[in-house]
Amino acid sequence: MDEAAFMRRAIALSCQGVEEGGGPFGAVVVRDGRILGEGRNAVVPNRDPTAHAEIVAIRAACAAIGTHDLSGAVIYTSCEPCPMCLGAVWWARIREIVYANDRIGAAAIGFDDAAIYEEVAAPLATRRLPLRRFMAEEARIAFRAWEAKVDKVPY
């Protein structure tokens, strides 16, 4: 398959998502010329706000190859990823994002992430969604355990 075929698959998944009651988004994760995982938006059908196409595709790819590390992969997505999906792509170590629709077009049909981008860029003290630190000292026990763990798998 070539790049156009991968994007066409992502677009087909986006249309399928609409038919199944989800949002108009689809994605495929590709490495070495083959699709490792694919996904379509299933937020409403699955009652899961994290069931975005990119997240579903990343989960499927990781399950298929048995690792959290998708280094060298490319994600083809029918729309520019939202901040959550962008974060997931980073954590999965995907090397490139190829997208069709952009976030301006998504905002025009009701999928506007501008407030999230603004919130993430704002200093903690001025964010609209309050963040309150609590029991930090007690929570450090897990950080110390991770630091001391000799067989940890970094990510």
mmCIF file of C-alpha atoms in Angstrom, residues 81-151:
data_model
loop_
_atom_site.group_PDB
_atom_site.id
_atom_site.type_symbol
_atom_site.label_atom_id
_atom_site.label_comp_id
_atom_site.label_asym_id
_atom_site.label_seq_id
_atom_site.Cartn_x
_atom_site.Cartn_y
_atom_site.Cartn_z
ATOM 1 C CA PRO A 81 -5.014 15.455 16.114
ATOM 2 C CA CYS A 82 -6.499 17.104 19.194
ATOM 3 C CA PRO A 83 -4.169 17.811 22.146
ATOM 4 C CA MET A 84 -4.991 14.477 23.831
ATOM 5 C CA CYS A 85 -4.238 12.516 20.687
ATOM 6 C CA LEU A 86 -1.125 14.548 20.005
ATOM 7 C CA GLY A 87 0.098 13.600 23.481
ATOM 8 C CA ALA A 88 -0.625 9.916 22.817
ATOM 9 C CA VAL A 89 1.298 10.086 19.537
ATOM 10 C CA TRP A 90 4.285 11.564 21.391
ATOM 11 C CA TRP A 91 4.143 8.930 24.153
ATOM 12 C CA ALA A 92 3.930 6.142 21.550
ATOM 13 C CA ARG A 93 7.056 7.540 19.849
ATOM 14 C CA ILE A 94 5.355 7.688 16.466
ATOM 15 C CA ARG A 95 7.746 9.492 14.112
ATOM 16 C CA GLU A 96 5.288 11.371 11.902
ATOM 17 C CA ILE A 97 1.681 12.528 11.740
ATOM 18 C CA VAL A 98 0.049 12.795 8.314
ATOM 19 C CA TYR A 99 -3.398 14.425 8.401
ATOM 20 C CA ALA A 100 -6.121 15.482 5.971
ATOM 21 C CA ASN A 101 -8.631 17.887 7.571
ATOM 22 C CA ASP A 102 -7.244 20.568 9.892
ATOM 23 C CA ARG A 103 -8.367 21.813 13.294
ATOM 24 C CA ILE A 104 -9.922 24.938 11.757
ATOM 25 C CA GLY A 105 -12.240 22.761 9.685
ATOM 26 C CA ALA A 106 -12.974 20.591 12.728
ATOM 27 C CA ALA A 107 -13.855 23.680 14.774
ATOM 28 C CA ALA A 108 -16.247 24.793 12.038
ATOM 29 C CA ILE A 109 -18.308 21.603 12.510
ATOM 30 C CA GLY A 110 -18.294 21.701 16.313
ATOM 31 C CA PHE A 111 -15.006 20.044 17.285
ATOM 32 C CA ASP A 112 -13.113 23.073 18.600
ATOM 33 C CA ASP A 113 -9.976 22.373 20.645
ATOM 34 C CA ALA A 114 -8.825 26.013 20.882
ATOM 35 C CA ALA A 115 -9.736 26.272 24.581
ATOM 36 C CA ILE A 116 -7.651 23.173 25.366
ATOM 37 C CA TYR A 117 -4.620 24.524 23.499
ATOM 38 C CA GLU A 118 -4.987 27.826 25.410
ATOM 39 C CA GLU A 119 -5.401 26.035 28.730
ATOM 40 C CA VAL A 120 -2.276 23.912 28.268
ATOM 41 C CA ALA A 121 -0.225 26.997 27.372
ATOM 42 C CA ALA A 122 -1.487 29.031 30.354
ATOM 43 C CA PRO A 123 0.388 29.220 33.671
ATOM 44 C CA LEU A 124 -1.076 26.853 36.284
ATOM 45 C CA ALA A 125 -2.375 29.710 38.431
ATOM 46 C CA THR A 126 -4.468 31.168 35.592
ATOM 47 C CA ARG A 127 -6.021 28.018 34.165
ATOM 48 C CA ARG A 128 -9.803 27.739 34.001
ATOM 49 C CA LEU A 129 -9.712 24.149 35.221
ATOM 50 C CA PRO A 130 -8.195 24.430 38.704
ATOM 51 C CA LEU A 131 -5.205 22.316 39.620
ATOM 52 C CA ARG A 132 -4.584 21.784 43.321
ATOM 53 C CA ARG A 133 -1.577 19.937 44.643
ATOM 54 C CA PHE A 134 -2.340 17.631 47.556
ATOM 55 C CA MET A 135 -0.357 14.996 49.521
ATOM 56 C CA ALA A 136 2.743 15.389 47.365
ATOM 57 C CA GLU A 137 5.120 14.056 49.988
ATOM 58 C CA GLU A 138 3.159 10.822 50.425
ATOM 59 C CA ALA A 139 2.886 10.381 46.672
ATOM 60 C CA ARG A 140 6.670 10.489 46.248
ATOM 61 C CA ILE A 141 6.843 6.896 47.478
ATOM 62 C CA ALA A 142 5.887 5.664 44.004
ATOM 63 C CA PHE A 143 8.507 7.920 42.376
ATOM 64 C CA ARG A 144 11.185 6.573 44.708
ATOM 65 C CA ALA A 145 10.116 3.000 43.954
ATOM 66 C CA TRP A 146 10.326 3.700 40.215
ATOM 67 C CA GLU A 147 13.744 5.304 40.601
ATOM 68 C CA ALA A 148 15.073 2.285 42.515
ATOM 69 C CA LYS A 149 13.526 -0.326 40.211
ATOM 70 C CA VAL A 150 16.323 -2.069 38.335
ATOM 71 C CA ASP A 151 14.159 -3.831 35.768
#
